PDB file of C-alpha atoms in Angstrom:
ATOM      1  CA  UNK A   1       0.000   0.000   0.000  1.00 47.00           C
ATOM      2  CA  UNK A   2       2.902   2.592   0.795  1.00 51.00           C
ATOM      3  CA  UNK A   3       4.373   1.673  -2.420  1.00 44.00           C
ATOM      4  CA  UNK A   4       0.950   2.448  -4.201  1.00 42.00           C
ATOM      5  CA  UNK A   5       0.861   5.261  -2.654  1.00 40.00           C
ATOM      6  CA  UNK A   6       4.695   6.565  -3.237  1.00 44.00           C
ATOM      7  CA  UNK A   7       4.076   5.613  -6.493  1.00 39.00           C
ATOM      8  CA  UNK A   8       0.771   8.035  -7.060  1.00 37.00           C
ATOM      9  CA  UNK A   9       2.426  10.817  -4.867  1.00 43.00           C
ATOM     10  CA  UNK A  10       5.600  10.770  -7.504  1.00 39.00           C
ATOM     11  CA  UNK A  11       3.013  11.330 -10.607  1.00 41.00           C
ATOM     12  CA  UNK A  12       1.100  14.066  -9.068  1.00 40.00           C
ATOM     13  CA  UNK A  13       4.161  15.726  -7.996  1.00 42.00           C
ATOM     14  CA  UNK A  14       5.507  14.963 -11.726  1.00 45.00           C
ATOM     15  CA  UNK A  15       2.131  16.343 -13.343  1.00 43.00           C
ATOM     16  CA  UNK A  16       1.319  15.799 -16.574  1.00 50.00           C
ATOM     17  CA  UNK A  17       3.611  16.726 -19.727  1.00 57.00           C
ATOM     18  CA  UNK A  18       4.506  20.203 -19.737  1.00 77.00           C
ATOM     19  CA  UNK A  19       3.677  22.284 -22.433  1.00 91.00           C
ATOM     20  CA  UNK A  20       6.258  23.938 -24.968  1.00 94.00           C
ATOM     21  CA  UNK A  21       6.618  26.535 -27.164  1.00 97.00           C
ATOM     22  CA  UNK A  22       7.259  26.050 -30.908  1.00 98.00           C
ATOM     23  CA  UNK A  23       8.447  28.794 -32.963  1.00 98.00           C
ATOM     24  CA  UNK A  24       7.458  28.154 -36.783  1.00 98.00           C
ATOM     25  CA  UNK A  25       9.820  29.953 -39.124  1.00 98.00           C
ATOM     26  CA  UNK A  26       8.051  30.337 -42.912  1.00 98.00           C
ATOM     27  CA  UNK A  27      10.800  31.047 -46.058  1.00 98.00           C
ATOM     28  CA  UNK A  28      10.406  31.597 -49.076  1.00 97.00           C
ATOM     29  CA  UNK A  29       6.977  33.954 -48.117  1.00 98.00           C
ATOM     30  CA  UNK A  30       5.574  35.995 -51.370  1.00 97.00           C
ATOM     31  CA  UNK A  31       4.869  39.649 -49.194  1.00 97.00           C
ATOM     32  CA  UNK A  32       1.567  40.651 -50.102  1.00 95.00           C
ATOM     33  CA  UNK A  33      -2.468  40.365 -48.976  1.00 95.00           C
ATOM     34  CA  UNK A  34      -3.727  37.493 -46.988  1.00 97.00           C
ATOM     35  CA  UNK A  35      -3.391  35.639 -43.347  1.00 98.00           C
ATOM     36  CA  UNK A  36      -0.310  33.064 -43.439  1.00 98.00           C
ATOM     37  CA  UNK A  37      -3.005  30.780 -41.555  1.00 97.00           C
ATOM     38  CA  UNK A  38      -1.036  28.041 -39.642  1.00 98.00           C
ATOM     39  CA  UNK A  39      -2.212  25.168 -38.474  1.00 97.00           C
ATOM     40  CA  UNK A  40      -1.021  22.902 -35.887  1.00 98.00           C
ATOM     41  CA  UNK A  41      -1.705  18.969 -36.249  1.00 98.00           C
ATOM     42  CA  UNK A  42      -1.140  16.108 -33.556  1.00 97.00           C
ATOM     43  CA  UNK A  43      -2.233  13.104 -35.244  1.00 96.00           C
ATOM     44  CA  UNK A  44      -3.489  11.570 -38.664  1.00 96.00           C
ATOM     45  CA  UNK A  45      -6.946  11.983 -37.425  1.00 95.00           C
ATOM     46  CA  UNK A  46      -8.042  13.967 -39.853  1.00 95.00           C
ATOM     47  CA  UNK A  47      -4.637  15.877 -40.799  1.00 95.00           C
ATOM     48  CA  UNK A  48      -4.642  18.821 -43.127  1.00 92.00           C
ATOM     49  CA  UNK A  49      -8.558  19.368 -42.799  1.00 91.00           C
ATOM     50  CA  UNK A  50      -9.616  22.150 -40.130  1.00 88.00           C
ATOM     51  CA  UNK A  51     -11.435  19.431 -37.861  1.00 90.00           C
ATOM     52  CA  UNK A  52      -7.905  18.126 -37.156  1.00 93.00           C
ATOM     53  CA  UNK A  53      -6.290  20.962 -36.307  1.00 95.00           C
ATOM     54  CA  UNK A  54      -5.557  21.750 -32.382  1.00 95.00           C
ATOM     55  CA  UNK A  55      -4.224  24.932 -32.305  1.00 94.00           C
ATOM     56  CA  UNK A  56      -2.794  27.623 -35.027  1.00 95.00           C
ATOM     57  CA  UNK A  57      -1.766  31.051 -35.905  1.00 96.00           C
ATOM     58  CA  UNK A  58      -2.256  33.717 -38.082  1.00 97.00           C
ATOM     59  CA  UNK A  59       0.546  35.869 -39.334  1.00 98.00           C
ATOM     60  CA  UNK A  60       0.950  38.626 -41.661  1.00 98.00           C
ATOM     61  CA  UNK A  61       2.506  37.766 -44.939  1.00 98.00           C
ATOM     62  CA  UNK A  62       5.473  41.254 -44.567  1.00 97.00           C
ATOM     63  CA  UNK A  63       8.509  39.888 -45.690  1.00 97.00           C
ATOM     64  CA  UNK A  64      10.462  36.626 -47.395  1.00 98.00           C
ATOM     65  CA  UNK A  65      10.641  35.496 -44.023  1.00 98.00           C
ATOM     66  CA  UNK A  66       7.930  35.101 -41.165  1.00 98.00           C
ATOM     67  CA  UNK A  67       7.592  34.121 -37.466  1.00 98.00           C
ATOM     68  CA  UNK A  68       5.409  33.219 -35.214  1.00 98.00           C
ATOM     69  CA  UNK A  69       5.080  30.722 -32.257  1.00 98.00           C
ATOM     70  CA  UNK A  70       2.496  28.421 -31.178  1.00 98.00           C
ATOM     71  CA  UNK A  71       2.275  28.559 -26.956  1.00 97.00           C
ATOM     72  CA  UNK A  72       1.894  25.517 -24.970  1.00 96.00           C
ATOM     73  CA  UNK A  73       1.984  22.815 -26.936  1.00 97.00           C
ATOM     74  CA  UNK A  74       2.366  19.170 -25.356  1.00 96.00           C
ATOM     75  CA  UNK A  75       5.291  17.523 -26.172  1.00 97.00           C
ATOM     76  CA  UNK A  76       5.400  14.858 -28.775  1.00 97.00           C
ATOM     77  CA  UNK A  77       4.610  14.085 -32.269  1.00 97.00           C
ATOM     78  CA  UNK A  78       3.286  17.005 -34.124  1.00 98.00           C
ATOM     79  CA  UNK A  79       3.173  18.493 -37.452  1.00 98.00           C
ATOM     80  CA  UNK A  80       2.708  21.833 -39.095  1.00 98.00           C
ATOM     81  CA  UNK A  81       0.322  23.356 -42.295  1.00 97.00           C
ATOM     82  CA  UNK A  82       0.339  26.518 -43.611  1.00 97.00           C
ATOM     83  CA  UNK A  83      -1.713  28.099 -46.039  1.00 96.00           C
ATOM     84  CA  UNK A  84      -1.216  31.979 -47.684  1.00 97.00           C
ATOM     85  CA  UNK A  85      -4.799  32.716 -47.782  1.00 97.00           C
ATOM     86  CA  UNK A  86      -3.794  35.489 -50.366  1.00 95.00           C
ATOM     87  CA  UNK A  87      -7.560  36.578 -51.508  1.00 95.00           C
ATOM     88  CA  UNK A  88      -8.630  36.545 -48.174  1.00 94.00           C
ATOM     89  CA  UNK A  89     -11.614  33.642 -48.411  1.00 94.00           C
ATOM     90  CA  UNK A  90     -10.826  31.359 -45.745  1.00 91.00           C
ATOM     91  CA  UNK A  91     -10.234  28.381 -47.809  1.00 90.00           C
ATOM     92  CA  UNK A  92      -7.706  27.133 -50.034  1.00 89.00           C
ATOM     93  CA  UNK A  93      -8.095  27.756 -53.418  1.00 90.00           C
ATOM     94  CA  UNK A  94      -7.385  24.588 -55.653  1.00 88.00           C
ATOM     95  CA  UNK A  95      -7.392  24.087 -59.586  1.00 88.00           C
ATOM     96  CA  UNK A  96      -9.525  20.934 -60.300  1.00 88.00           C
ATOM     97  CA  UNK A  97     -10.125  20.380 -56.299  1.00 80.00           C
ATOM     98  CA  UNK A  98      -6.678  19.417 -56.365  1.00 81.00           C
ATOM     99  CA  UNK A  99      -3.885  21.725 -57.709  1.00 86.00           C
ATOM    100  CA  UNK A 100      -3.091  24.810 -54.731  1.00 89.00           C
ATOM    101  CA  UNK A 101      -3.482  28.392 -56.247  1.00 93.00           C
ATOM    102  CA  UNK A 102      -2.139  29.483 -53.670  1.00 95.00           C
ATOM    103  CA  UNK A 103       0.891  29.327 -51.145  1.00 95.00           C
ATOM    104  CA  UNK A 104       1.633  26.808 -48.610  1.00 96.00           C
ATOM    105  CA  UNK A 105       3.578  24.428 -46.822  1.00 96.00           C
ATOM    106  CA  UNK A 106       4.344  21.963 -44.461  1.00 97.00           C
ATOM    107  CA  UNK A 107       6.667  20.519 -42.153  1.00 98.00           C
ATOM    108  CA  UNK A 108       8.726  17.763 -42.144  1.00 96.00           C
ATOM    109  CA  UNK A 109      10.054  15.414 -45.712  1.00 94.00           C
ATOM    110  CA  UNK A 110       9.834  17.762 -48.723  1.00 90.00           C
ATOM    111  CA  UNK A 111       6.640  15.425 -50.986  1.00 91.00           C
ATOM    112  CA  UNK A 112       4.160  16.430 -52.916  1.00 88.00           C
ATOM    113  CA  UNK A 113       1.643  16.278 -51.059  1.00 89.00           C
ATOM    114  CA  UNK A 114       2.192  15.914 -46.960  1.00 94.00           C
ATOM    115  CA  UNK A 115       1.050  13.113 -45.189  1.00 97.00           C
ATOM    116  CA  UNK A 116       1.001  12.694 -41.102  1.00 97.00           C
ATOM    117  CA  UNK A 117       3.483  10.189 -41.601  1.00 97.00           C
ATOM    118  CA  UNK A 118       5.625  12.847 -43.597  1.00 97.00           C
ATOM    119  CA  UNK A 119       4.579  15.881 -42.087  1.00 98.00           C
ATOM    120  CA  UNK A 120       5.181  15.442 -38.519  1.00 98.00           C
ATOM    121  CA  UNK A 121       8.316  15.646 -36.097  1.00 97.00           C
ATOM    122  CA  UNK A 122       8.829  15.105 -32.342  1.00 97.00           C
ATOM    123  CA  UNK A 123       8.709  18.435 -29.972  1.00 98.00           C
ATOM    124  CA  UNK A 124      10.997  17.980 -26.950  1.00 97.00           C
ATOM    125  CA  UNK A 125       9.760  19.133 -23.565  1.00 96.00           C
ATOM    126  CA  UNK A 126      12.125  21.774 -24.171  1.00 97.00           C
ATOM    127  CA  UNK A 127      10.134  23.232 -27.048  1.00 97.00           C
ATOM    128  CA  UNK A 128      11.654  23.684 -30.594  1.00 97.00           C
ATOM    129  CA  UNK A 129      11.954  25.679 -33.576  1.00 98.00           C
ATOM    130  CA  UNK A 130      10.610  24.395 -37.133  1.00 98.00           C
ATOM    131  CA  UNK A 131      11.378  25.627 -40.280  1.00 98.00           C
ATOM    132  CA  UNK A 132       8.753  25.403 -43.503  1.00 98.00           C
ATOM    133  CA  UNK A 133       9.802  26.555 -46.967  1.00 97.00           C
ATOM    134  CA  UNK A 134       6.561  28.071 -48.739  1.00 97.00           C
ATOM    135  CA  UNK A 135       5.292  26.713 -51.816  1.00 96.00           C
ATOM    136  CA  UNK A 136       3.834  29.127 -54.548  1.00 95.00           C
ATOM    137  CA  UNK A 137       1.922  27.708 -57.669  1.00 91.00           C
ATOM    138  CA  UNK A 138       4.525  30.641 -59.593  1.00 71.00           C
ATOM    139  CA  UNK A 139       7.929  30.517 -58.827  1.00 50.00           C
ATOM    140  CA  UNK A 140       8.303  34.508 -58.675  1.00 49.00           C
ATOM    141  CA  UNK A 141       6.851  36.547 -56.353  1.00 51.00           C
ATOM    142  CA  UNK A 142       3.437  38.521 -58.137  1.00 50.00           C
TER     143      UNK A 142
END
């Protein structure tokens, strides 16, 4: 019973996972109108729609290269989305329902199209910094 009990006081006194921060760093950023919406994913569970997303940002699209970070997020698998919502309708605008028309990215391998599996990346307790080149259907800036 003391052992139980030593055992139970240790976890309380441990708490639960502490919460990080995560800085997102977005290259590559045309400057111009529209929310750089980010979105913050923590399993395949409906990944890359906006049911699955737990948390996210919205940043202004200013420069080449953009900040923000995402406050208290538990440590552990996660993965990042990020869509340059350049005319400013809340969706992403695709050619055929598939083709983007406008920017984004993602974190983690550099595919096609991102996949949890591809996407995510382990946040240490310590929190961490993550780094997403942005994708533009023109390779120039408009």
């Amino acid at each position: 019973m003391r052992l139980c009990l030593g055992v139970l006081a240790l976890m309380l006194a441990c708490g639960a996972a502490r919460a990080a921060d995560l800085e997102v760093v977005l290259t590559g950023v045309h400057p111009g109108p529209g929310p750089l919406k980010v979105g913050l994913f923590r399993g395949p569970e409906n990944f890359a729609e906006p049911a699955g997303s737990v948390g996210g940002l919205s940043l202004t699209a200013n420069g080449p290269t953009v900040r923000g970070v995402l406050h208290d997020v538990p440590p552990g698998w996660v993965a990042v989305l990020i869509h340059h919502d350049e005319n400013q309708n809340g969706e992403m605008d695709r050619l055929f329902g598939l083709v983007p028309l406008e920017g984004y990215g993602f974190s983690g391998k550099d595919v096609p199209r991102p996949t949890w599996d591809s996407a995510r990346f382990l946040l240490p307790k310590e929190g961490g910094v993550v780094t997403v080149k942005m994708r533009y259907p023109t390779s120039a800036p408009p």
